[in-house]
Short mmCIF file of C-alpha atoms in Angstrom, two decimals:
data_model
loop_
_atom_site.label_atom_id
_atom_site.label_comp_id
_atom_site.label_asym_id
_atom_site.label_seq_id
_atom_site.Cartn_x
_atom_site.Cartn_y
_atom_site.Cartn_z
CA MET G 1398 -16.00 31.34 9.58
CA PHE G 1399 -16.88 31.98 5.91
CA LEU G 1400 -13.25 32.82 5.07
CA LYS G 1401 -12.10 29.68 6.88
CA ARG G 1402 -14.54 27.52 4.88
CA LYS G 1403 -13.52 29.28 1.69
CA PHE G 1404 -9.85 28.58 2.35
CA GLU G 1405 -10.54 24.93 3.19
CA ILE G 1406 -12.53 24.51 -0.02
CA PHE G 1407 -9.58 25.98 -1.91
CA LEU G 1408 -7.25 23.51 -0.17
CA LEU G 1409 -9.54 20.60 -1.03
CA ILE G 1410 -9.40 21.63 -4.70
CA VAL G 1411 -5.59 21.81 -4.57
CA PHE G 1412 -5.40 18.43 -2.82
CA PHE G 1413 -7.80 16.92 -5.36
CA VAL G 1414 -5.82 18.20 -8.37
CA PHE G 1415 -2.55 16.91 -6.92
CA SER G 1416 -4.16 13.54 -6.08
CA PHE G 1417 -5.63 13.32 -9.59
CA TRP G 1418 -2.22 13.88 -11.17
CA LEU G 1419 -0.47 11.48 -8.81
CA MET G 1420 -2.88 8.58 -9.31
CA TYR G 1421 -3.34 8.88 -13.06
CA LYS G 1422 0.42 9.31 -13.50
CA SER G 1423 0.99 5.87 -12.02
CA PHE G 1424 -1.95 4.04 -13.62
CA GLY G 1425 -4.24 4.56 -16.57
CA TYR G 1426 -6.20 2.78 -19.27
CA ASP G 1427 -6.29 3.37 -23.03
CA GLU G 1428 -9.92 2.68 -23.94
CA ARG G 1429 -9.24 2.83 -27.68
CA ARG G 1430 -6.39 0.30 -27.61
CA HIS G 1431 -7.64 -1.57 -24.51
CA ASP G 1432 -4.27 -1.29 -22.79
CA PHE G 1433 -3.33 -0.97 -19.15
CA ARG G 1434 -0.75 1.77 -18.49
CA ILE G 1435 1.30 1.01 -15.39
CA GLU G 1436 4.37 2.80 -14.08
CA ARG G 1437 7.43 0.65 -13.57
CA HIS G 1438 7.45 0.77 -9.77
CA GLN G 1439 3.77 -0.17 -9.55
CA ILE G 1440 3.93 -3.33 -11.68
CA GLY G 1441 4.69 -5.76 -8.83
CA ASP G 1442 1.88 -4.61 -6.56
CA PHE G 1443 -0.59 -3.97 -9.36
CA GLY G 1444 -0.24 -7.53 -10.63
CA LEU G 1445 -1.88 -8.52 -7.35
CA HIS G 1446 -4.40 -5.70 -6.99
CA LEU G 1447 -5.65 -5.69 -10.59
CA SER G 1448 -6.07 -9.47 -10.42
CA LEU G 1449 -8.03 -9.12 -7.18
CA ILE G 1450 -10.20 -6.39 -8.70
CA ARG G 1451 -10.90 -8.53 -11.77
CA SER G 1452 -11.74 -11.53 -9.58
CA PHE G 1453 -14.69 -9.47 -8.33
CA SER G 1454 -15.63 -7.67 -11.55
CA TRP G 1455 -15.07 -10.36 -14.23
CA GLY G 1456 -14.92 -13.42 -12.00
CA ASN G 1457 -16.75 -15.06 -9.14
CA ASN G 1458 -14.67 -14.80 -5.99
CA PHE G 1459 -17.17 -15.39 -3.19
CA PRO G 1460 -16.21 -16.69 -0.69
CA VAL G 1461 -13.01 -14.78 -1.30
CA GLU G 1462 -9.87 -16.71 -2.25
CA SER G 1463 -6.56 -15.64 -3.72
CA PRO G 1464 -6.69 -15.71 -7.54
CA PHE G 1465 -3.14 -17.10 -7.29
CA PHE G 1466 -3.88 -19.88 -4.78
CA PRO G 1467 -7.51 -21.04 -4.98
CA GLY G 1468 -8.94 -23.43 -2.44
CA LYS G 1469 -7.43 -21.88 0.71
CA PRO G 1470 -8.62 -19.07 3.03
CA PHE G 1471 -7.52 -15.61 1.93
CA PRO G 1472 -5.64 -13.71 4.68
CA TYR G 1473 -5.15 -10.52 2.69
CA HIS G 1474 -7.10 -7.31 3.40
CA TYR G 1475 -9.16 -7.00 0.21
CA TYR G 1476 -12.02 -4.55 0.86
CA PHE G 1477 -10.51 -1.72 -1.19
CA ASP G 1478 -10.09 -4.01 -4.21
CA LEU G 1479 -13.59 -5.38 -3.63
CA VAL G 1480 -15.09 -1.88 -3.85
CA VAL G 1481 -13.15 -1.13 -7.04
CA GLY G 1482 -14.13 -4.49 -8.51
CA LEU G 1483 -17.81 -3.91 -7.80
CA LEU G 1484 -17.56 -0.48 -9.42
CA GLU G 1485 -16.05 -2.01 -12.56
CA ARG G 1486 -18.73 -4.67 -12.50
CA THR G 1487 -21.38 -1.94 -12.71
CA GLY G 1488 -19.74 -0.68 -15.93
CA LEU G 1489 -17.23 1.89 -14.71
CA ARG G 1490 -13.89 1.64 -16.51
CA ILE G 1491 -11.22 0.06 -14.31
CA ASP G 1492 -8.91 3.10 -14.17
CA MET G 1493 -11.82 5.39 -13.32
CA ALA G 1494 -12.86 3.05 -10.51
CA PHE G 1495 -9.36 2.39 -9.16
CA ASN G 1496 -8.05 5.93 -9.52
CA GLY G 1497 -11.37 7.53 -8.61
CA VAL G 1498 -11.54 5.88 -5.19
CA SER G 1499 -7.80 6.53 -4.70
CA ILE G 1500 -8.14 10.23 -5.57
CA VAL G 1501 -11.02 10.77 -3.16
CA MET G 1502 -9.17 8.94 -0.40
CA PHE G 1503 -5.84 10.68 -0.95
CA THR G 1504 -7.59 14.06 -0.99
CA ALA G 1505 -9.24 13.13 2.31
CA LEU G 1506 -5.89 11.97 3.72
CA LEU G 1507 -4.20 15.28 2.88
CA PHE G 1508 -7.10 17.18 4.42
CA LEU G 1509 -6.94 15.14 7.63
CA ILE G 1510 -3.19 15.76 7.81
CA TYR G 1511 -4.01 19.46 7.49
CA LYS G 1512 -6.68 19.38 10.23
CA LEU G 1513 -5.18 17.02 12.83
CA PRO G 1514 -2.21 19.15 13.95
CA GLN G 1515 -4.53 22.13 14.38
CA LEU G 1516 -6.63 20.02 16.73
CA ILE G 1517 -3.61 18.72 18.66
CA PHE G 1518 -1.80 22.06 19.03
CA LYS G 1519 -4.75 24.47 18.71
CA LYS G 1520 -2.68 26.43 16.22
CA SER G 1521 -3.22 28.28 12.94
CA LYS G 1522 -3.74 27.00 9.41
CA LEU G 1523 -0.02 27.38 8.71
CA LEU G 1524 0.72 24.45 11.03
CA GLY G 1525 -1.56 22.24 8.95
CA ILE G 1526 -0.10 23.44 5.65
CA ILE G 1527 3.46 22.75 6.79
CA SER G 1528 2.39 19.28 7.95
CA VAL G 1529 1.00 18.51 4.48
CA ILE G 1530 4.18 19.79 2.83
CA LEU G 1531 6.32 17.61 5.10
CA PHE G 1532 4.17 14.60 4.23
CA VAL G 1533 4.33 15.09 0.47
CA PHE G 1534 8.02 16.09 0.44
CA HIS G 1535 9.32 13.56 2.98
CA SER G 1536 12.61 13.99 4.79
CA ASN G 1537 15.65 11.74 4.28
CA LEU G 1538 19.24 12.15 3.11
CA THR G 1539 18.73 11.31 -0.57
CA PHE G 1540 19.58 14.89 -1.52
CA ILE G 1541 23.19 14.38 -0.40
CA ASP G 1542 23.71 11.59 -2.93
CA PHE G 1543 21.88 13.58 -5.60
CA PHE G 1544 24.29 16.51 -5.29
CA ARG G 1545 27.24 14.16 -4.87
CA GLU G 1546 26.33 12.45 -8.15
CA LYS G 1547 25.02 15.40 -10.19
CA GLY G 1548 27.09 18.19 -8.67
CA LEU G 1549 26.02 21.80 -8.33
CA SER G 1550 26.09 23.64 -11.66
CA LEU G 1551 23.89 25.31 -14.24
CA SER G 1552 22.55 21.88 -15.25
CA THR G 1553 21.52 20.90 -11.71
CA PHE G 1554 17.90 21.97 -12.12
CA ARG G 1555 17.66 20.12 -15.43
CA ASN G 1556 19.09 16.97 -13.82
CA PHE G 1557 16.56 17.36 -11.03
CA TRP G 1558 13.58 17.96 -13.33
CA LEU G 1559 14.42 15.03 -15.61
CA LEU G 1560 15.47 12.55 -12.92
CA PRO G 1561 14.25 9.19 -14.33
CA ASP G 1562 14.24 7.03 -11.22
CA TYR G 1563 14.56 6.93 -7.46
CA ILE G 1564 18.16 7.29 -6.32
CA HIS G 1565 17.50 4.89 -3.45
CA LYS G 1566 15.08 1.95 -3.48
CA GLY G 1567 15.98 0.10 -0.31
CA PRO G 1568 15.68 -2.71 0.52
CA PHE G 1569 15.27 -3.82 -3.11
CA ASP G 1570 18.51 -2.28 -4.40
CA GLY G 1571 20.57 -2.86 -1.26
CA SER G 1572 20.34 0.78 -0.22
CA ILE G 1573 19.93 1.87 3.40
CA ILE G 1574 17.41 4.55 2.39
CA SER G 1575 14.05 2.86 1.97
CA ILE G 1576 11.53 3.43 -0.80
CA PHE G 1577 8.79 2.62 1.74
CA PHE G 1578 8.92 6.17 3.11
CA THR G 1579 8.31 7.85 -0.25
CA LEU G 1580 5.00 8.52 -2.01
CA ASN G 1581 5.65 5.34 -3.96
CA VAL G 1582 4.18 3.31 -1.11
CA TYR G 1583 0.84 5.10 -1.50
CA LEU G 1584 0.86 4.68 -5.27
CA ASN G 1585 1.52 0.96 -4.92
CA GLN G 1586 -0.78 0.33 -1.98
CA ARG G 1587 -3.92 2.33 -2.67
CA HIS G 1588 -5.70 0.44 0.12
CA LEU G 1589 -3.18 1.90 2.58
CA ILE G 1590 -4.48 5.38 1.73
CA ALA G 1591 -8.05 4.34 2.51
CA ALA G 1592 -6.92 2.66 5.72
CA PHE G 1593 -5.10 5.79 6.90
CA VAL G 1594 -8.15 7.92 6.13
CA ILE G 1595 -10.34 5.67 8.27
CA SER G 1596 -7.71 5.54 11.02
CA LEU G 1597 -7.06 9.29 11.14
CA ALA G 1598 -10.77 10.11 10.96
CA ILE G 1599 -11.49 7.90 13.99
CA ILE G 1600 -8.48 9.30 15.86
CA TYR G 1601 -9.47 12.88 14.98
CA PHE G 1602 -13.01 12.48 16.28
CA LEU G 1603 -12.07 10.72 19.52
CA LEU G 1604 -9.04 12.93 20.16
CA SER G 1605 -11.21 16.04 19.84
CA LYS G 1606 -13.31 14.65 22.70
CA LEU G 1607 -10.35 13.55 24.82
CA ILE G 1608 -8.43 16.82 24.54
CA ARG G 1609 -11.53 18.85 25.45
CA ALA G 1610 -12.58 16.36 28.14
CA GLN G 1611 -15.98 15.97 26.48
CA LYS G 1612 -18.41 13.11 27.01
CA ILE G 1613 -18.41 10.27 24.46
CA SER G 1614 -21.61 8.23 24.33
CA ASN G 1615 -21.57 4.44 24.27
CA LYS G 1616 -23.58 4.53 21.05
CA THR G 1617 -20.86 6.58 19.39
CA LEU G 1618 -18.11 4.30 20.69
CA ILE G 1619 -19.92 1.17 19.48
CA SER G 1620 -20.40 2.69 16.03
CA LEU G 1621 -16.73 3.66 15.79
CA GLY G 1622 -15.77 0.21 17.08
CA LEU G 1623 -17.66 -1.42 14.21
CA VAL G 1624 -15.90 0.82 11.69
CA LEU G 1625 -12.57 0.05 13.34
CA GLY G 1626 -13.30 -3.67 13.01
CA ILE G 1627 -14.02 -3.27 9.30
CA LEU G 1628 -10.66 -1.48 8.99
CA SER G 1629 -9.01 -4.87 9.60
CA ARG G 1630 -10.15 -5.92 6.13
CA VAL G 1631 -8.98 -2.67 4.53
CA HIS G 1632 -5.47 -2.90 6.00
CA THR G 1633 -4.72 -5.25 8.88
CA LEU G 1634 -1.58 -3.61 10.29
CA THR G 1635 -3.22 -0.17 10.18
CA PHE G 1636 -6.10 -1.70 12.14
CA PHE G 1637 -3.70 -2.96 14.83
CA SER G 1638 -1.80 0.36 14.83
CA THR G 1639 -4.99 2.34 15.33
CA MET G 1640 -6.09 0.09 18.18
CA ILE G 1641 -2.73 0.57 19.90
CA ILE G 1642 -2.87 4.37 19.52
CA LEU G 1643 -6.45 4.57 20.79
CA PHE G 1644 -5.76 2.22 23.69
CA LEU G 1645 -2.88 4.40 24.88
CA LEU G 1646 -4.78 7.64 24.29
CA PHE G 1647 -7.69 6.49 26.44
CA ILE G 1648 -5.31 5.26 29.14
CA LEU G 1649 -3.15 8.41 29.17
CA PHE G 1650 -6.16 10.76 29.09
CA LYS G 1651 -7.67 8.76 31.97
CA ARG G 1652 -10.74 7.56 30.07
CA SER G 1653 -9.91 3.84 30.14
CA ARG G 1654 -13.41 2.86 31.28
CA LEU G 1655 -14.64 3.70 27.76
CA LEU G 1656 -12.35 1.19 26.07
CA LEU G 1657 -14.74 -1.75 26.42
CA SER G 1658 -17.51 0.05 24.54
CA LEU G 1659 -15.06 0.78 21.72
CA PHE G 1660 -13.14 -2.48 21.53
CA ILE G 1661 -15.85 -5.12 22.11
CA PRO G 1662 -17.58 -4.41 18.76
CA THR G 1663 -14.13 -4.00 17.15
CA VAL G 1664 -13.01 -7.44 18.27
CA ALA G 1665 -16.40 -8.94 17.39
CA VAL G 1666 -16.09 -7.79 13.77
CA PHE G 1667 -12.43 -8.78 13.59
CA PHE G 1668 -13.20 -12.33 14.72
CA PHE G 1669 -15.19 -12.87 11.53
CA TYR G 1670 -11.86 -12.74 9.69
CA ILE G 1671 -9.40 -14.07 12.24
CA LYS G 1672 -9.61 -17.66 10.94
CA ASP G 1673 -8.35 -16.54 7.53
CA ILE G 1674 -5.42 -14.64 9.05
CA VAL G 1675 -4.21 -17.25 11.52
CA GLY G 1676 -4.93 -20.23 9.28
CA GLN G 1677 -1.80 -19.89 7.17
CA ASP G 1678 0.87 -22.55 7.27
CA ILE G 1679 4.11 -20.58 7.33
CA ASN G 1680 5.42 -19.36 10.66
CA HIS G 1681 7.70 -16.35 10.88
CA VAL G 1682 9.96 -15.00 13.57
CA PHE G 1683 8.00 -12.62 15.81
CA ILE G 1684 10.88 -10.74 17.42
CA ASN G 1685 13.03 -9.17 14.70
CA PRO G 1686 14.56 -5.92 16.00
CA GLY G 1687 15.81 -3.06 13.88
CA PHE G 1688 13.35 -3.24 10.96
CA LEU G 1689 15.56 -2.90 7.84
CA SER G 1690 18.69 -1.75 9.65
CA GLU G 1691 21.90 -3.41 8.55
CA LYS G 1692 22.45 -6.79 10.19
CA PRO G 1693 23.95 -7.87 12.52
CA LEU G 1694 22.08 -5.17 14.39
CA SER G 1695 24.05 -2.70 16.46
CA PHE G 1696 23.20 0.65 17.99
CA LEU G 1697 25.30 2.37 15.31
CA ASN G 1698 23.55 0.51 12.49
CA PHE G 1699 20.14 1.36 13.98
CA ILE G 1700 20.91 5.07 14.32
CA SER G 1701 22.50 5.12 10.87
CA PHE G 1702 19.41 3.57 9.27
CA TRP G 1703 16.95 5.98 10.85
CA GLY G 1704 19.26 8.95 10.40
CA MET G 1705 19.47 8.22 6.67
CA ASN G 1706 15.71 7.63 6.37
CA LEU G 1707 14.50 10.55 8.50
CA GLY G 1708 17.21 13.09 7.70
CA ILE G 1709 17.21 16.09 10.01
CA ALA G 1710 13.71 15.08 11.11
CA ILE G 1711 15.40 12.71 13.55
CA ILE G 1712 16.62 15.81 15.43
CA LEU G 1713 13.58 18.05 14.94
CA ILE G 1714 10.96 15.51 16.08
CA PRO G 1715 12.25 15.44 19.70
CA CYS G 1716 12.64 19.24 19.57
CA GLY G 1717 8.95 19.60 18.77
CA PHE G 1718 8.05 17.04 21.39
CA PHE G 1719 9.91 18.78 24.24
CA LEU G 1720 8.47 22.19 23.30
CA SER G 1721 4.91 20.86 23.21
CA GLY G 1722 2.46 20.91 26.10
CA LYS G 1723 1.35 18.05 28.33
CA LYS G 1724 -1.59 16.89 26.20
CA GLN G 1725 0.50 17.08 23.04
CA LYS G 1726 3.16 14.92 24.69
CA LEU G 1727 0.53 12.32 25.57
CA VAL G 1728 -0.55 12.16 21.93
CA PHE G 1729 3.04 11.74 20.78
CA ILE G 1730 3.74 8.99 23.32
CA SER G 1731 0.67 7.11 22.06
CA VAL G 1732 1.86 7.28 18.45
CA PHE G 1733 5.54 6.74 19.25
CA SER G 1734 4.56 3.26 20.40
CA LEU G 1735 4.28 2.33 16.71
CA PHE G 1736 7.92 3.27 16.16
CA LEU G 1737 8.97 1.09 19.09
CA ILE G 1738 6.80 -1.88 18.11
CA GLY G 1739 7.88 -1.72 14.47
CA ASN G 1740 11.52 -1.78 15.53
CA ILE G 1741 11.12 -4.76 17.87
CA PHE G 1742 8.55 -7.11 16.35
CA GLN G 1743 7.88 -8.57 12.91
CA LEU G 1744 4.12 -8.36 12.52
CA SER G 1745 3.71 -10.13 9.18
CA PHE G 1746 5.32 -12.77 7.01
CA LEU G 1747 7.83 -10.20 5.72
CA ILE G 1748 9.56 -7.61 7.90
CA ASN G 1749 9.00 -5.13 5.05
CA HIS G 1750 5.31 -5.01 5.94
CA ASN G 1751 6.13 -3.17 9.17
CA HIS G 1752 6.57 -0.05 7.05
CA SER G 1753 2.90 0.89 7.52
CA LEU G 1754 3.50 1.43 11.26
CA PHE G 1755 6.31 3.85 10.47
CA ASN G 1756 4.31 5.58 7.73
CA LEU G 1757 1.55 6.32 10.25
CA PHE G 1758 4.04 7.39 12.91
CA ILE G 1759 5.82 9.76 10.50
CA ILE G 1760 2.53 11.50 9.67
CA PHE G 1761 2.14 12.41 13.35
CA ALA G 1762 5.86 13.10 13.83
CA ASN G 1763 5.62 15.73 11.08
CA PHE G 1764 3.08 17.62 13.21
CA TYR G 1765 5.73 18.09 15.88
CA ILE G 1766 8.33 19.18 13.34
CA ALA G 1767 5.83 21.73 11.99
CA TYR G 1768 5.19 22.92 15.54
CA PHE G 1769 8.93 23.41 16.09
CA LEU G 1770 9.27 25.36 12.83
CA LEU G 1771 6.43 27.67 13.86
CA PHE G 1772 8.10 28.12 17.24
CA ILE G 1773 11.22 29.38 15.45
CA ILE G 1774 9.19 31.92 13.46
CA HIS G 1775 7.40 33.19 16.56
CA LYS G 1776 10.49 33.14 18.77
CA TYR G 1777 12.77 34.96 16.34
CA ARG G 1778 10.69 37.57 14.55
CA ASN G 1779 13.56 38.79 12.44
CA LEU G 1780 15.58 37.95 9.36
CA ILE G 1781 17.67 35.31 11.15
CA GLY G 1782 14.53 33.47 12.25
CA ARG G 1783 13.18 33.46 8.69
CA ILE G 1784 16.50 32.26 7.29
CA ILE G 1785 16.64 29.38 9.80
CA PHE G 1786 13.01 28.49 9.00
CA ILE G 1787 13.61 28.43 5.22
CA PHE G 1788 16.88 26.52 5.62
CA LEU G 1789 15.22 23.81 7.72
CA ILE G 1790 12.28 23.55 5.32
CA LEU G 1791 14.71 23.04 2.43
CA LEU G 1792 16.62 20.33 4.28
CA LEU G 1793 13.36 18.61 5.22
CA THR G 1794 11.75 18.66 1.76
CA MET G 1795 14.63 18.48 -0.72
CA SER G 1796 14.75 14.68 -0.84
CA GLY G 1797 10.99 14.43 -1.18
CA ALA G 1798 11.07 16.83 -4.12
CA ILE G 1799 13.79 14.72 -5.77
CA ASP G 1800 11.76 11.54 -5.28
CA LEU G 1801 8.66 13.24 -6.68
CA MET G 1802 10.58 13.78 -9.93
CA ALA G 1803 11.04 10.01 -10.12
CA VAL G 1804 7.24 9.69 -10.05
CA LYS G 1805 6.89 12.36 -12.73
CA ASN G 1806 9.44 10.81 -15.07
CA ASP G 1807 9.01 7.10 -14.40
CA PHE G 1808 8.85 4.67 -17.31
CA GLN G 1809 5.33 3.50 -18.17
CA PHE G 1810 4.59 -0.06 -19.19
CA TYR G 1811 1.70 -0.92 -21.53
CA LEU G 1812 -0.13 -4.24 -21.29
CA ASN G 1813 -2.89 -5.50 -23.56
CA ASP G 1814 -6.24 -6.12 -21.93
CA ALA G 1815 -9.24 -7.89 -23.42
CA PRO G 1816 -10.31 -7.62 -26.21
CA SER G 1817 -6.89 -6.53 -27.58
CA ASN G 1818 -5.42 -9.61 -25.92
CA LYS G 1819 -7.31 -12.40 -27.69
CA PHE G 1820 -6.38 -14.99 -25.07
CA MET G 1821 -7.81 -12.82 -22.29
CA GLN G 1822 -10.91 -12.11 -24.35
CA TRP G 1823 -11.44 -15.84 -24.84
CA ILE G 1824 -11.05 -16.48 -21.11
CA LYS G 1825 -13.51 -13.72 -20.29
CA THR G 1826 -16.20 -14.78 -22.79
CA SER G 1827 -15.76 -18.55 -23.13
CA THR G 1828 -14.99 -19.80 -19.61
CA LYS G 1829 -16.99 -19.74 -16.41
CA ARG G 1830 -16.36 -17.09 -13.77
CA GLY G 1831 -15.13 -19.60 -11.18
CA ASP G 1832 -12.88 -21.69 -13.44
CA ILE G 1833 -9.36 -22.59 -12.34
CA PHE G 1834 -6.46 -22.71 -14.79
CA LEU G 1835 -3.11 -24.47 -14.61
CA ALA G 1836 -0.82 -21.87 -16.22
CA LYS G 1837 2.69 -20.47 -15.95
CA GLN G 1838 3.47 -18.06 -13.16
CA GLU G 1839 3.44 -14.39 -14.15
CA ILE G 1840 3.37 -11.11 -12.26
CA LEU G 1841 0.92 -9.71 -14.80
CA ASP G 1842 -0.98 -12.94 -15.30
CA PRO G 1843 -3.48 -12.98 -18.21
CA VAL G 1844 -5.50 -15.64 -16.41
CA THR G 1845 -6.00 -13.70 -13.18
CA LEU G 1846 -6.33 -10.38 -15.01
CA SER G 1847 -9.25 -11.99 -16.85
CA GLY G 1848 -11.03 -12.72 -13.59
CA ARG G 1849 -10.16 -16.41 -13.33
CA LYS G 1850 -7.85 -18.28 -10.93
CA ASN G 1851 -4.42 -19.75 -11.51
CA TYR G 1852 -3.90 -22.98 -9.57
CA LEU G 1853 -0.39 -21.83 -8.62
CA GLY G 1854 0.21 -18.18 -9.37
CA HIS G 1855 3.37 -16.17 -8.92
CA THR G 1856 5.17 -17.27 -5.76
CA TYR G 1857 5.86 -13.66 -4.71
CA TYR G 1858 2.14 -13.20 -4.07
CA LEU G 1859 2.03 -16.47 -2.18
CA SER G 1860 5.01 -15.87 0.07
CA VAL G 1861 3.85 -12.42 1.22
CA MET G 1862 0.56 -13.96 2.35
CA GLY G 1863 2.10 -16.86 4.21
CA TYR G 1864 0.98 -19.73 1.99
CA ASN G 1865 2.96 -22.95 2.18
CA TYR G 1866 2.95 -23.72 -1.53
CA GLN G 1867 5.70 -26.36 -1.76
CA ASP G 1868 3.28 -29.30 -1.96
CA ARG G 1869 1.23 -27.57 -4.65
CA SER G 1870 4.42 -26.66 -6.51
CA ASN G 1871 5.34 -30.36 -6.62
CA ARG G 1872 1.87 -31.24 -7.90
CA VAL G 1873 2.10 -28.56 -10.58
CA LYS G 1874 5.23 -30.23 -11.95
CA LEU G 1875 3.41 -33.57 -11.94
CA TYR G 1876 0.40 -32.04 -13.67
CA PHE G 1877 2.28 -30.18 -16.39
CA GLU G 1878 4.30 -33.33 -17.13
CA ALA G 1879 1.22 -35.58 -17.08
CA THR G 1880 1.55 -38.92 -18.85
CA SER G 1881 -1.42 -40.88 -17.46
CA GLN G 1882 -5.17 -40.69 -16.96
CA GLU G 1883 -4.63 -41.01 -13.20
CA ILE G 1884 -2.82 -37.67 -13.16
CA LEU G 1885 -5.61 -36.06 -15.18
CA GLN G 1886 -8.10 -37.35 -12.64
CA MET G 1887 -6.02 -35.81 -9.84
CA MET G 1888 -6.20 -32.47 -11.64
CA LYS G 1889 -9.96 -32.74 -11.93
CA LYS G 1890 -10.20 -33.42 -8.19
CA ASP G 1891 -8.27 -30.18 -7.66
CA ASN G 1892 -11.00 -28.45 -9.75
CA ILE G 1893 -8.61 -27.52 -12.56
CA LYS G 1894 -10.59 -26.90 -15.76
CA TYR G 1895 -7.91 -25.79 -18.22
CA ILE G 1896 -4.20 -26.38 -18.85
CA VAL G 1897 -2.31 -23.55 -20.57
CA ILE G 1898 0.83 -24.62 -22.44
CA PRO G 1899 3.22 -22.07 -24.01
CA GLN G 1900 3.79 -22.54 -27.74
CA LYS G 1901 7.41 -21.34 -27.60
CA PRO G 1902 10.24 -22.14 -25.16
CA ILE G 1903 10.24 -19.82 -22.13
CA ALA G 1904 13.23 -19.47 -19.79
CA ASP G 1905 11.28 -19.80 -16.53
CA PHE G 1906 8.93 -22.54 -17.80
CA THR G 1907 11.06 -25.68 -17.51
CA TYR G 1908 8.44 -28.42 -17.40
CA LYS G 1909 8.77 -31.35 -19.83
CA ILE G 1910 5.40 -31.28 -21.55
CA ASN G 1911 4.15 -34.47 -23.18
CA LYS G 1912 2.11 -32.84 -25.94
CA VAL G 1913 1.46 -36.17 -27.64
CA PHE G 1914 -0.32 -37.41 -24.52
CA LEU G 1915 -2.26 -34.17 -24.05
CA ASP G 1916 -3.33 -34.08 -27.70
CA ARG G 1917 -4.54 -37.68 -27.46
CA SER G 1918 -6.29 -37.32 -24.09
CA LEU G 1919 -7.78 -33.81 -24.06
CA LYS G 1920 -9.57 -31.42 -26.37
CA LYS G 1921 -7.99 -28.13 -27.36
CA ALA G 1922 -10.20 -25.29 -26.16
CA TYR G 1923 -8.10 -22.42 -27.49
CA LYS G 1924 -4.96 -21.87 -29.56
CA ASP G 1925 -2.95 -18.90 -30.78
CA LYS G 1926 0.72 -18.22 -31.58
CA ASN G 1927 1.58 -18.01 -27.86
CA VAL G 1928 -0.46 -20.67 -26.04
CA ILE G 1929 -2.45 -23.86 -26.40
CA VAL G 1930 -5.27 -24.41 -23.90
CA TYR G 1931 -6.52 -27.90 -23.13
CA ARG G 1932 -9.86 -28.51 -21.42
CA LEU G 1933 -10.08 -31.20 -18.76
#
């Protein structure tokens, strides 16, 4: 027992060090220069998450609204950003808060991935270690294009080590191989890590009882149900995925009578937030088969997509499933439902969001691959068995290793924060926490990064949350091109406090500003070489 604990402590240290490197590689903060440091592939998501964090730490965002679309219910799962924001509000530097929570959660995620397969298969530590390796170094067919492009020569390792970017970034670059199944998704969506930790922890505890046919008290189920309900505000699709898995597990293990004790408190908590989720204006198609497979969808396109994205795992997963025992098959069937649902339905405003179902499924699928690999070692206790094992491991992890180099070598973008950015410093110190600005749309928006709200922020953040922003977009044009007191009064009714006008022509800012009218009608609250700010 002592040796087991000692080994697990060692693993936790290894997981922590790797998590520390991974998180700080993608995001940091220069305290001396007051600069954000953000890796290229994190910029889009971090524009949202850092703005959300700042809305809690530097702003006043209760009840919670989108910093990019104030005045409407906020359907997004924001609890992770809320925790980070409250930590920054207490005085902890933003990178320490954001990365600190992420590191702890990713360490816990790796440890749960290590422990879960041992519970399911009642096997040795090696099964858990292989499962972690398969998670970190994911399987797809990227390695084929790497060797096709770089060749096999003395410079191959150098090309690998210095690889500056992902070879495939589907669907954003038109590639079939998706970036959603790489570690990039966890670097971008730190809240997804926390959600998976909560999900796997609940599944681990309940599965340990179901497999051993042990009693589960109603008190325990109610407590877990409350936690499961809170999960809906950490990551909504992970919440639904976990409910589906648990529902099927309890049915298949013939413990369905316990479901009410688990799900009644879950649904009760979830209903506190349901009005924000269903209150959006944009409808989306619900049945959208094939996920990101090439359209028009065909069986060949479907198999091609998943073959490219799973690599040889698409063959080894069913091998592990058929070799496993009855209880292990029941677990797989429960989790495989996510793969089926994700390939039939569109569960959010963008089909891309279904990736979280597949990310969770792949974690479990790797357990069955690891089980198959161990079967080979135990079945063929000779050189041939070891060669087959090593060969399969290489095929499974080569693409993940290549993609990890893209994380290591990715370009890092620096962005001034307050007080280095004088405009942001003015917003932070001279405006009220709840003030709303009318400003140009930016991914890294100085207004929202200063804890305030932009009346119409970047439309990417609006479309992914299902806001119908066309009417507000029309009003923004009217407001920026204001020529009468009536229009100014309309802006005041929309609670806009400041208008931010660029000093220089900007390509994506095409409004015809009447500066003569604004100068005559409003007071200038702030001015620098980049912007003029008028106060309403």
